[in-house]
PDB file of C-alpha atoms and ligand atoms in Angstrom:
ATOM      1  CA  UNK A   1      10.878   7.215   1.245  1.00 89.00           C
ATOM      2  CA  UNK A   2      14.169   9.262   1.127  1.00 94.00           C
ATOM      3  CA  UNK A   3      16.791   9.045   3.516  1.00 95.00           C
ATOM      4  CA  UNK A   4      19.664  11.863   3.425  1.00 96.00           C
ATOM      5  CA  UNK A   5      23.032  11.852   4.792  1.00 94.00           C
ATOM      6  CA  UNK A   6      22.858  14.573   6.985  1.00 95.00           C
ATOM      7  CA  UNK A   7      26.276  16.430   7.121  1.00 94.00           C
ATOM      8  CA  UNK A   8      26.057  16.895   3.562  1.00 93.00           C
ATOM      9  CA  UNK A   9      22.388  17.005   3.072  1.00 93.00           C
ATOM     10  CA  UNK A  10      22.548  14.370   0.186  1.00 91.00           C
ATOM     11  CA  UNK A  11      20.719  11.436  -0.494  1.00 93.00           C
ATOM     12  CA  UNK A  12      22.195   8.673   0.548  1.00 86.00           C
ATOM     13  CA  UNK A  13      24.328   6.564  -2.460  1.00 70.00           C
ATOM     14  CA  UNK A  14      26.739   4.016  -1.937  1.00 63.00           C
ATOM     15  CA  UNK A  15      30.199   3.523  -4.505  1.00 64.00           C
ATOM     16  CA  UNK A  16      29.225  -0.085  -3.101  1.00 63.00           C
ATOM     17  CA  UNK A  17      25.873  -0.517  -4.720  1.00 63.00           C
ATOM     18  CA  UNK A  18      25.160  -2.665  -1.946  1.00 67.00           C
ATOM     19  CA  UNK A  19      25.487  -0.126   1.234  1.00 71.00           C
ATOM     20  CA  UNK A  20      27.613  -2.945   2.598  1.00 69.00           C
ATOM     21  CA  UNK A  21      30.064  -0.050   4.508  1.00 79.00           C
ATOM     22  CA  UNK A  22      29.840   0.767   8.041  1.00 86.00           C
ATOM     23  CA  UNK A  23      28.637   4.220   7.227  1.00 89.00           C
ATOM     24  CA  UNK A  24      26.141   2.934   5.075  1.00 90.00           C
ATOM     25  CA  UNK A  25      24.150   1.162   8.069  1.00 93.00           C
ATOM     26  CA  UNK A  26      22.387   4.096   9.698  1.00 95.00           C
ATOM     27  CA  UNK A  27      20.912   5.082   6.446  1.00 95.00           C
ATOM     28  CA  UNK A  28      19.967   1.345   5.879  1.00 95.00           C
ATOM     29  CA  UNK A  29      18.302   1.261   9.147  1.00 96.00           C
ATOM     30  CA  UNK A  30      16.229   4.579   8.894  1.00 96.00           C
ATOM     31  CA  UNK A  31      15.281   3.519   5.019  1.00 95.00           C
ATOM     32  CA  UNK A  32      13.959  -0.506   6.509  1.00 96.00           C
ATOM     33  CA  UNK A  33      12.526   1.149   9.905  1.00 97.00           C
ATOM     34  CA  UNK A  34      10.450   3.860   7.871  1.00 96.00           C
ATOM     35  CA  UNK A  35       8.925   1.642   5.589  1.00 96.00           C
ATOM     36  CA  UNK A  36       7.840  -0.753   8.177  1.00 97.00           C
ATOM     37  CA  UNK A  37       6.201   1.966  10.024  1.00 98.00           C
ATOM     38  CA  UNK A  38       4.578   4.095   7.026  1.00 97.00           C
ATOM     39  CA  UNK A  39       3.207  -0.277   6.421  1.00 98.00           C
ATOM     40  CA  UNK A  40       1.670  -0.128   9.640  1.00 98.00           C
ATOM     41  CA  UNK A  41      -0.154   2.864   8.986  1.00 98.00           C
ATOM     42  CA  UNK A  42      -1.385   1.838   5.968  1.00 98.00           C
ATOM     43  CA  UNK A  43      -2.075  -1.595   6.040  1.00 98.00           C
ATOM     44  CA  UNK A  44      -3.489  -1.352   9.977  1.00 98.00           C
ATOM     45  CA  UNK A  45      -5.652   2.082  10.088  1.00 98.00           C
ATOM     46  CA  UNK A  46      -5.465   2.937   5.912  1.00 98.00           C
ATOM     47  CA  UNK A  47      -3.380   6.035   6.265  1.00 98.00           C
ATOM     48  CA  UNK A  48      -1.272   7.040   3.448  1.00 98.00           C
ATOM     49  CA  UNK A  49       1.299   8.324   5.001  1.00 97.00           C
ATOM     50  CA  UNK A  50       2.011  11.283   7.671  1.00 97.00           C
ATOM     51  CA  UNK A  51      -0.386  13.463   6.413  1.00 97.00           C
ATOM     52  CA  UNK A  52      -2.809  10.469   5.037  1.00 98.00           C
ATOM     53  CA  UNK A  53      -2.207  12.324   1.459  1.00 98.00           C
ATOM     54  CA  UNK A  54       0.963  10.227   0.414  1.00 96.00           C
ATOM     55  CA  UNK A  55       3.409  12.690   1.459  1.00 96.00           C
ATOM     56  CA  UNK A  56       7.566  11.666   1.464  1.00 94.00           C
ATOM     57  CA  UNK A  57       8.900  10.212   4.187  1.00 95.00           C
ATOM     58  CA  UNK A  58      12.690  11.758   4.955  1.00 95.00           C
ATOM     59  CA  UNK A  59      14.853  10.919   7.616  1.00 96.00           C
ATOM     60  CA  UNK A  60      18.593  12.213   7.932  1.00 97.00           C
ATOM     61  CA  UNK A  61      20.813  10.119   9.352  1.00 97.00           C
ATOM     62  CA  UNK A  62      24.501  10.789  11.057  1.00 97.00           C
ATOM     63  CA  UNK A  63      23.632  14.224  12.535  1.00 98.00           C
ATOM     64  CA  UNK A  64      25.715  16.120  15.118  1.00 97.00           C
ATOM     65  CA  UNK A  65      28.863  13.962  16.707  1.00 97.00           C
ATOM     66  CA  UNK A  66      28.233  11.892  19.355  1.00 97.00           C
ATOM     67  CA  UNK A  67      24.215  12.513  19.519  1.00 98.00           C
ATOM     68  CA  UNK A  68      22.291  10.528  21.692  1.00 97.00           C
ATOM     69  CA  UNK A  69      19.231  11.572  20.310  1.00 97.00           C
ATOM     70  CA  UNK A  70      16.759  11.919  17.658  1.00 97.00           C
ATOM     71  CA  UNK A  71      13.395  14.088  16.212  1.00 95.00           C
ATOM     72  CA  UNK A  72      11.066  15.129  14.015  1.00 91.00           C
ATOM     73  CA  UNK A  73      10.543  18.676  13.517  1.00 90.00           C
ATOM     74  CA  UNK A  74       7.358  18.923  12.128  1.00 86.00           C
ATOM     75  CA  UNK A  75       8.537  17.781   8.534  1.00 89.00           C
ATOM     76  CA  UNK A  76      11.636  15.162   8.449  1.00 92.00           C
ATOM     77  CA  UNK A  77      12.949  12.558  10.988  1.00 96.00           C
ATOM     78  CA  UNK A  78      16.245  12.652  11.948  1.00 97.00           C
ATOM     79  CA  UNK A  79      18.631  10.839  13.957  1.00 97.00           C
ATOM     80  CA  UNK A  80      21.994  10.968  15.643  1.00 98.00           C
ATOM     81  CA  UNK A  81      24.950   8.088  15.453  1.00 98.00           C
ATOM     82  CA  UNK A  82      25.094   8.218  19.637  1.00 98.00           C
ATOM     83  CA  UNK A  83      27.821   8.953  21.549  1.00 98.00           C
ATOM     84  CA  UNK A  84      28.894   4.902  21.933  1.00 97.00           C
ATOM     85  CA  UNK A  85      28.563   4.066  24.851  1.00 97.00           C
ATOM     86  CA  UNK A  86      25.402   5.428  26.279  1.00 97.00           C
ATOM     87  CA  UNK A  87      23.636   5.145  22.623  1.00 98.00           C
ATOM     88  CA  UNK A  88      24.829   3.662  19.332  1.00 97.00           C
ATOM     89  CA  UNK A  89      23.291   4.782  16.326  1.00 97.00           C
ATOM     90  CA  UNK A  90      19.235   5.679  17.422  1.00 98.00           C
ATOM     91  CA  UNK A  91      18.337   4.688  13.309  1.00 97.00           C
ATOM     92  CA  UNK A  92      18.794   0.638  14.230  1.00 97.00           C
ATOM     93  CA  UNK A  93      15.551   1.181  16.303  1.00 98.00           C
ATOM     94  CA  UNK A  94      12.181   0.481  15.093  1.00 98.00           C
ATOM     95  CA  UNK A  95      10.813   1.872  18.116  1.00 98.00           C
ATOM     96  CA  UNK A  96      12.634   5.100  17.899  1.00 98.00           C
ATOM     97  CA  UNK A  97      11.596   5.651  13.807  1.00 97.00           C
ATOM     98  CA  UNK A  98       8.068   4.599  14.799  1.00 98.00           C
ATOM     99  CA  UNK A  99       7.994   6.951  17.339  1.00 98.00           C
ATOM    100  CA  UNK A 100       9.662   9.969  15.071  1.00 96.00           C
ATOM    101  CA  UNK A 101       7.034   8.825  12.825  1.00 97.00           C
ATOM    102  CA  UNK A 102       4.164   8.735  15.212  1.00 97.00           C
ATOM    103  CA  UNK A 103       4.883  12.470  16.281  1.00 97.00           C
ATOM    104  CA  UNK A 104       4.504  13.117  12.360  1.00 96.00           C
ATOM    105  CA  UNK A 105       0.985  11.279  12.325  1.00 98.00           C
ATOM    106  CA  UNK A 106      -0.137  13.239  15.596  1.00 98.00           C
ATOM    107  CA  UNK A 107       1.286  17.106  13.658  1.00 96.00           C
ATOM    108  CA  UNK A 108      -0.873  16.143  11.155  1.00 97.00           C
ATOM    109  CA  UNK A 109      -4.266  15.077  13.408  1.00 98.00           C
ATOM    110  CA  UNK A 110      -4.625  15.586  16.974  1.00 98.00           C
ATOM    111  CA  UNK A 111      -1.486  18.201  16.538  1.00 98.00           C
ATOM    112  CA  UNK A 112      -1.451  17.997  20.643  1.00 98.00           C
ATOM    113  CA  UNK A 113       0.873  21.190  21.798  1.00 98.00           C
ATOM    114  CA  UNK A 114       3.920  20.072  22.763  1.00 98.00           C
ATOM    115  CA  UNK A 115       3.915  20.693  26.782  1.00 98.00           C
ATOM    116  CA  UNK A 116       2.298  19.778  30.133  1.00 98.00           C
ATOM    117  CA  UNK A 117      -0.698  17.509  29.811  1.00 98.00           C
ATOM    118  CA  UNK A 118      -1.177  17.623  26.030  1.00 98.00           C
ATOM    119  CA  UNK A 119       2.504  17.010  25.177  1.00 98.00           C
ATOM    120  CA  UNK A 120       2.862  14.184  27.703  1.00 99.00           C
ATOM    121  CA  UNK A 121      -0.138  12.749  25.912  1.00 99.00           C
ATOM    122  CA  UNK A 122       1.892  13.647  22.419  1.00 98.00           C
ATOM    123  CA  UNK A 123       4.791  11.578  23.585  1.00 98.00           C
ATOM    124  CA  UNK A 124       2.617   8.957  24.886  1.00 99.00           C
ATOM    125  CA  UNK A 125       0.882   8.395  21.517  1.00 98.00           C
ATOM    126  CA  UNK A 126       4.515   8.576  19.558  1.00 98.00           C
ATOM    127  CA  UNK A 127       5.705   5.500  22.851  1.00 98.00           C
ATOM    128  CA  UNK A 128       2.625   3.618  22.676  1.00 99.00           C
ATOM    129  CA  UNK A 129       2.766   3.236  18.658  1.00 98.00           C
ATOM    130  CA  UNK A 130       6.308   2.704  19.205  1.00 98.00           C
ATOM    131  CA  UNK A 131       5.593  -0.728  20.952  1.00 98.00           C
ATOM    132  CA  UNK A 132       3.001  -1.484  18.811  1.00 98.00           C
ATOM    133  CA  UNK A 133       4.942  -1.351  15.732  1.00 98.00           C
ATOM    134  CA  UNK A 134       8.283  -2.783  17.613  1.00 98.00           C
ATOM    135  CA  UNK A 135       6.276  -5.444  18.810  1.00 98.00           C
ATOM    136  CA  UNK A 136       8.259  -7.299  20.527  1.00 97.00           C
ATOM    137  CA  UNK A 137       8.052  -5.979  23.943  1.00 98.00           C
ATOM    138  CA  UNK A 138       7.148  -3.155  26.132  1.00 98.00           C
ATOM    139  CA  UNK A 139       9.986  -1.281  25.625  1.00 98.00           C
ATOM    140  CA  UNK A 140      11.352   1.851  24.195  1.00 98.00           C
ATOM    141  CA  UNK A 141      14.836   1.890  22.777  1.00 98.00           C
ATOM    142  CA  UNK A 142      16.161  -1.249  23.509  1.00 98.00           C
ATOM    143  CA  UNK A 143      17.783  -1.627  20.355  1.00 98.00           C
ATOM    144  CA  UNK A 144      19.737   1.449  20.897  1.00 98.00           C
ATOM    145  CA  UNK A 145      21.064   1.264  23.786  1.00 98.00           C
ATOM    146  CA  UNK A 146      25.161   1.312  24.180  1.00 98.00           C
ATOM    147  CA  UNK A 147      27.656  -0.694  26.421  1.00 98.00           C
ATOM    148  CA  UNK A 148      27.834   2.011  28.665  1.00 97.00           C
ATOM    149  CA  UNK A 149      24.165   2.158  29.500  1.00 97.00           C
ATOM    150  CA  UNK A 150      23.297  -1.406  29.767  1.00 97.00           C
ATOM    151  CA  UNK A 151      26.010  -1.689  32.059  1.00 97.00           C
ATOM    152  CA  UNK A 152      24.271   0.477  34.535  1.00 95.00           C
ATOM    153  CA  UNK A 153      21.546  -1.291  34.038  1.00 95.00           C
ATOM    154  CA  UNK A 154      19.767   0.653  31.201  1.00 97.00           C
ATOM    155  CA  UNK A 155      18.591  -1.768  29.304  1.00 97.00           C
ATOM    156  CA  UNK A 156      16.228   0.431  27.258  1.00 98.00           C
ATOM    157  CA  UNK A 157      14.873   4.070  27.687  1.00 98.00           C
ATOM    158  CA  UNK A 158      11.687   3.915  28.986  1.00 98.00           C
ATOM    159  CA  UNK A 159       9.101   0.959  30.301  1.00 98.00           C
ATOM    160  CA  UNK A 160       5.446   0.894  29.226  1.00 98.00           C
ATOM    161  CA  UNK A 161       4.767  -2.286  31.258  1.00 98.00           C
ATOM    162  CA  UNK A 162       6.807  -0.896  34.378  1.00 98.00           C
ATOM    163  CA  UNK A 163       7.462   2.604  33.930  1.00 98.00           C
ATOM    164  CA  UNK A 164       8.963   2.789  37.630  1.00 98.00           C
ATOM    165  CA  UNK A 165      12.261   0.253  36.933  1.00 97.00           C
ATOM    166  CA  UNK A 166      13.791   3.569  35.323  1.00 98.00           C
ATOM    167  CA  UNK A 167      14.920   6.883  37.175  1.00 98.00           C
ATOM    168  CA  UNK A 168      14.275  10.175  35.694  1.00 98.00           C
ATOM    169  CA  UNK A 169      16.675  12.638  35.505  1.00 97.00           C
ATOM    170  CA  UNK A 170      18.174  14.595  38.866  1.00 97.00           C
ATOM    171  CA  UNK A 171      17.123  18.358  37.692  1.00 97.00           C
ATOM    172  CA  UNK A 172      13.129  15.987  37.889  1.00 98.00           C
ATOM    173  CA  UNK A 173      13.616  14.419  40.417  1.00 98.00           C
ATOM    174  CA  UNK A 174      12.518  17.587  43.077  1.00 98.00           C
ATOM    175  CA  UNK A 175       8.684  17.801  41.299  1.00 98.00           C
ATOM    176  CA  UNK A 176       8.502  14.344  41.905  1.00 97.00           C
ATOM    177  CA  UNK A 177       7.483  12.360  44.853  1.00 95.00           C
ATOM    178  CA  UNK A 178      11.062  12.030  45.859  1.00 94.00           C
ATOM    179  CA  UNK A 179      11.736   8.195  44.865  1.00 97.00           C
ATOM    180  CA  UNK A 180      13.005  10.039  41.182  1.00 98.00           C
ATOM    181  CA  UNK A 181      11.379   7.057  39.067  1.00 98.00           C
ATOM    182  CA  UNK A 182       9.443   7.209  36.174  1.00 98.00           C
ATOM    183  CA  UNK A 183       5.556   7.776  37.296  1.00 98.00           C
ATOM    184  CA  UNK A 184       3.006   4.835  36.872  1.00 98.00           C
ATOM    185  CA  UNK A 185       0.130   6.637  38.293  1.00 98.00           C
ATOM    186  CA  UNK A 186      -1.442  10.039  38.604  1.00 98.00           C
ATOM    187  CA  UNK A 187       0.030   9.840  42.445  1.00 98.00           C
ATOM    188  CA  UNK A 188       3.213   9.998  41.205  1.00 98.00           C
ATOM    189  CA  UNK A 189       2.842  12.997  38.634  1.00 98.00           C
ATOM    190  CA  UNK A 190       5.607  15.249  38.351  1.00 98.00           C
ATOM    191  CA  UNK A 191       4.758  18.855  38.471  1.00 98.00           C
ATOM    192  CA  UNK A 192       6.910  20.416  36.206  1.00 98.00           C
ATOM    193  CA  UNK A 193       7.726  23.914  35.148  1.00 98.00           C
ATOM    194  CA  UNK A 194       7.583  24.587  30.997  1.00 98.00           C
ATOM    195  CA  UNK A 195      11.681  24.945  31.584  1.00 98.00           C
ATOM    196  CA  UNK A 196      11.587  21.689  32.591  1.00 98.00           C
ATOM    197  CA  UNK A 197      10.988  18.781  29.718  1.00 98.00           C
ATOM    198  CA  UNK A 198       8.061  20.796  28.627  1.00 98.00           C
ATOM    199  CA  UNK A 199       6.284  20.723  31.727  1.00 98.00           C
ATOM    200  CA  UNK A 200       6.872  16.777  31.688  1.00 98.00           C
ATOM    201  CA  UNK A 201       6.150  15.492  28.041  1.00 98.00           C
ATOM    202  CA  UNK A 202       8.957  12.644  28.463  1.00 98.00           C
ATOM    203  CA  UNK A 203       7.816  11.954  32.310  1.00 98.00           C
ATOM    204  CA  UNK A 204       4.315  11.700  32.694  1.00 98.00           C
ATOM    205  CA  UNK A 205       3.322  10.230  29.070  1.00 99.00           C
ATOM    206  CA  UNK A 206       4.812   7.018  31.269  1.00 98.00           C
ATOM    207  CA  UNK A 207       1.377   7.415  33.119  1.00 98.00           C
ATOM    208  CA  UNK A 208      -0.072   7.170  29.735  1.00 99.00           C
ATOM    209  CA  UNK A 209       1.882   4.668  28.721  1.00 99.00           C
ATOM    210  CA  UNK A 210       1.055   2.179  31.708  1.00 99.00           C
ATOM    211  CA  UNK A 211      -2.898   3.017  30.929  1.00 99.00           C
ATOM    212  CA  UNK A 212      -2.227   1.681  27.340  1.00 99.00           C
ATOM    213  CA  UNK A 213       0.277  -1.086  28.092  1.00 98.00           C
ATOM    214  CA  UNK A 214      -2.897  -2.108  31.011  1.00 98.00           C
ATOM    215  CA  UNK A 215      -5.356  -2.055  28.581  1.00 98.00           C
ATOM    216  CA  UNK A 216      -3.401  -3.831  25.802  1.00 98.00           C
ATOM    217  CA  UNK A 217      -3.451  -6.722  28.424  1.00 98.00           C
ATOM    218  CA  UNK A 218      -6.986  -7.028  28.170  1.00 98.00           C
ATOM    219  CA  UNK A 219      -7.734  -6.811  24.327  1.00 98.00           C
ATOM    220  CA  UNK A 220      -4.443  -7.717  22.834  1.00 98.00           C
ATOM    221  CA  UNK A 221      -2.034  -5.062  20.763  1.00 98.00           C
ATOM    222  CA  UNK A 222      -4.369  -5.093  17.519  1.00 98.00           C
ATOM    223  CA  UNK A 223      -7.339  -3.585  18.791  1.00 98.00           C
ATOM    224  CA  UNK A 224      -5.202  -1.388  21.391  1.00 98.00           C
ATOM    225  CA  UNK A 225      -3.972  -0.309  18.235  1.00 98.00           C
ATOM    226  CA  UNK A 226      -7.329   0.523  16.671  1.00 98.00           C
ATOM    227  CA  UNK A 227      -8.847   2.061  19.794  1.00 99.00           C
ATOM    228  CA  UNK A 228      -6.220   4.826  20.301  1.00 99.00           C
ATOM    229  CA  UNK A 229      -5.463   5.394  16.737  1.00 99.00           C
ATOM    230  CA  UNK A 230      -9.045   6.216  16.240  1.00 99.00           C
ATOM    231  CA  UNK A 231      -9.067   8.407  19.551  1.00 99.00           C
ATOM    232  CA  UNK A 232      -5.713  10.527  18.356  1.00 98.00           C
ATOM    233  CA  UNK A 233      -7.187  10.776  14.682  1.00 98.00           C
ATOM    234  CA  UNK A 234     -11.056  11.749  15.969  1.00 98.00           C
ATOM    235  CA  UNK A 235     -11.232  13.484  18.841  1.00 98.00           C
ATOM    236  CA  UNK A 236      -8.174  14.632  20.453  1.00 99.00           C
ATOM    237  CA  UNK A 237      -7.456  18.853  19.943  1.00 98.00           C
ATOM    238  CA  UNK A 238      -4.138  20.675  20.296  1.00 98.00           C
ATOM    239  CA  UNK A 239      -5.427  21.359  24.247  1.00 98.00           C
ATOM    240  CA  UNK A 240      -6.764  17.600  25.712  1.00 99.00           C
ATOM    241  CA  UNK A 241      -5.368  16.346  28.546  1.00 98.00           C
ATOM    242  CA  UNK A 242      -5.623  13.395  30.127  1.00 98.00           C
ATOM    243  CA  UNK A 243      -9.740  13.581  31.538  1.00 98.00           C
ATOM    244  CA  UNK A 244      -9.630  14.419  27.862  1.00 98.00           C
ATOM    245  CA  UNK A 245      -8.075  11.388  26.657  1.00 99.00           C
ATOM    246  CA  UNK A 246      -9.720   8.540  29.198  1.00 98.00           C
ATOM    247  CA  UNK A 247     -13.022  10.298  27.293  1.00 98.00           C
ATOM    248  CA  UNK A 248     -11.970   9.949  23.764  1.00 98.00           C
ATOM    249  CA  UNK A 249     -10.309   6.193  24.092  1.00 98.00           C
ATOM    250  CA  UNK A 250     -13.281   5.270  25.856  1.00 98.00           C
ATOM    251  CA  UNK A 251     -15.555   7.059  23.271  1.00 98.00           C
ATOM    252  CA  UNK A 252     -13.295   5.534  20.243  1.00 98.00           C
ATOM    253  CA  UNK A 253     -13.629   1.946  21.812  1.00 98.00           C
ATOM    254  CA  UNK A 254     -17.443   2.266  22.153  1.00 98.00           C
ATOM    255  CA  UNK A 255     -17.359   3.545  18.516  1.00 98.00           C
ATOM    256  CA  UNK A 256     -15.718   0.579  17.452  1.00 98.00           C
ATOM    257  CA  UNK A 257     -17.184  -2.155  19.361  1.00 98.00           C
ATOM    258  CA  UNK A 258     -19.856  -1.391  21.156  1.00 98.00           C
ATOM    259  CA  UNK A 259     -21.314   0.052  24.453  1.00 97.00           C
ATOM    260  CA  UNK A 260     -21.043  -2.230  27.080  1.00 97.00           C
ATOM    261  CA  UNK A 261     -18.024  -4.298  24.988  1.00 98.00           C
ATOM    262  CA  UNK A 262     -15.227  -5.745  26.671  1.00 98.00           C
ATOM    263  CA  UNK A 263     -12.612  -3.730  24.231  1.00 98.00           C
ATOM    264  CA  UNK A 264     -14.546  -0.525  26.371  1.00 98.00           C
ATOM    265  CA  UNK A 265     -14.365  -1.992  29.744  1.00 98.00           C
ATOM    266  CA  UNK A 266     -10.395  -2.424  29.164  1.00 98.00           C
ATOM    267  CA  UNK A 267     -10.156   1.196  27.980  1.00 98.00           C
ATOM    268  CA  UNK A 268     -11.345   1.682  30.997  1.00 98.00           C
ATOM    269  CA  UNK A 269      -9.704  -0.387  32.961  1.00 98.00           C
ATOM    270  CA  UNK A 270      -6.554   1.527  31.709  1.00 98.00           C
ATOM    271  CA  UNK A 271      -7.078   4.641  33.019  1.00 98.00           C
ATOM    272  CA  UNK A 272      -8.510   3.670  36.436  1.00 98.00           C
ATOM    273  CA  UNK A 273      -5.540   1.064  37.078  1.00 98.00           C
ATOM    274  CA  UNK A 274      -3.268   5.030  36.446  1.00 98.00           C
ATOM    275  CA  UNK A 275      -5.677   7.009  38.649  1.00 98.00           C
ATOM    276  CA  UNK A 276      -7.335   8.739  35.350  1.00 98.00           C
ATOM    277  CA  UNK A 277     -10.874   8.248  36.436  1.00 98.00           C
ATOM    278  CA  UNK A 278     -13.185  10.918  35.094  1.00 91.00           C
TER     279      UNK A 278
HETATM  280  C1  L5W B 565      14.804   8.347  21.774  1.00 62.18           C
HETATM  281  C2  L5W B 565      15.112   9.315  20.670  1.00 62.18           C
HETATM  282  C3  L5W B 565      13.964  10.308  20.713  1.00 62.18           C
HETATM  283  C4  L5W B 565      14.156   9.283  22.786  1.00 62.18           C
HETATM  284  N1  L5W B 565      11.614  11.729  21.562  1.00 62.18           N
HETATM  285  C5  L5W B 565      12.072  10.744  22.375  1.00 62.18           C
HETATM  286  O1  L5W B 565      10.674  12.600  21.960  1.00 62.18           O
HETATM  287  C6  L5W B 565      13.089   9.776  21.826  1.00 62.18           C
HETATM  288  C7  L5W B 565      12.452   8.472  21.409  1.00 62.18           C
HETATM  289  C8  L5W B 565      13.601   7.496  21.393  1.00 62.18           C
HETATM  290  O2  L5W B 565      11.662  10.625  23.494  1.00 62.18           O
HETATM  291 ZN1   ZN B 566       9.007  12.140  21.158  1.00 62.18          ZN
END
């Protein structure tokens, strides 16, 4: 684990030998939130790290001025201080390094291309470990939101349990079905253009999202956990989409406990309750 400060490109030190100073806390953050996450991955599916080979885990903290946002970019995490008001500093959230993290595990296995169908399933993978590993709720970003945003009623980015309480952006909104809220269900799908988010990697992994959150209902996080770890790691390809992935999660949860289980019936439960049906 390595954690840099990214205007100078230097590993973080402190004079303070404590990293007590108010500059110090985004690199505290990103260093606590990384281990907890590279933990889950080992302790809960016995990966060593990203690439299951051990590799290091670096995250850059304090990029850009006012950044309200954060990325991996196919080798290092890193994350901006926010602008204030909207965000403040996107390192004090768990769910954001676990999803940073997540899109690391996914490069290295299912490597799902980053638009349409396969890159709203990439995003879905990197929110749905998100709220596994921040396991408090069903929500992504909550810790990071700013005064600004929660006063408009933003009270994290994005919903798993009710992806519709949040709108999407206005350039969206006109490939949606006009209400401009975050889909729940293959009726609401948002037909996007590649200009566009990707073709809709941040808008219709909420569909995704809801199947998991649905299923997770059913079976409880832990085996959610299991089920669509196995299906990202096994049998998802660069091109799946989402037929593709109701097939694999069912497949994975059949691997794991049995044909005819429960854990299967709620994997498919999932995708039926989001439209996903063959
Ligand atoms: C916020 C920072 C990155 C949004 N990345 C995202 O693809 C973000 C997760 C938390 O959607
Ligand atoms: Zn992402």
């Amino acid at each position: 684990m390595f954690t840099y400060d990214a205007p100078t490109g230097s590993l973080f030190t402190s004079n303070s030998a404590s990293f007590k100073k108010d500059y110090d806390r985004a690199a505290v953050d990103a260093h606590y939130n990384s281990e907890t996450v590279y933990h889950y991955y080992l302790d809960e599916h016995g990966r060593n790290s990203l690439d299951d080979k051990g590799m290091a885990i670096n995250s850059y903290v304090h990029y850009g001025t006012n950044y309200n946002n954060a990325f991996w970019d196919g080798q290092q995490m890193t994350y901006g201080d926010g602008d204030g008001s909207y965000m403040i500093s996107l390192s004090a959230g768990l769910d954001v390094a676990a999803h940073e993290m997540t899109h690391g595990v996914t490069t290295n296995t299912a490597n799902l291309q980053y638009r349409f169908e396969p890159g709203a399933l990439n995003e879905a993978f990197s929110d749905i470990f998100g709220a596994l590993i921040d396991d408090a709720n069903w929500e992504i970003g909550e810790d990071i939101m700013g005064p600004g945003a929660k006063a408009d009623g933003r009270e994290s980015l994005r919903s798993l349990s009710d992806p519709s309480k949040y709108p999407v952006g206005a350039a969206y909104v006109p490939y949606g079905n006009g209400k401009g809220k975050y889909p729940a269900h293959m009726n609401e799908f948002y037909d996007l253009p590649r200009n566009l988010d990707n073709g809709g990697v941040h808008i219709n992994s909420s569909i995704i999202n809801h199947a998991a959150y649905t299923t997770a209902q059913d079976i409880g996080r832990e085996k959610l956990g299991k089920i669509y770890y196995r299906a990202l790691t096994v049998y998802l390809t660069p091109t799946s989409d989402f037929s593709d992935a109701r097939k694999a999660i069912i497949q994975s949860a059949v691997d794991l406990y049995g044909d005819g289980s429960s854990e299967a019936a709620a994997a498919a439960n999932g995708f039926n309750k989001v439209g996903i049906l063959e």
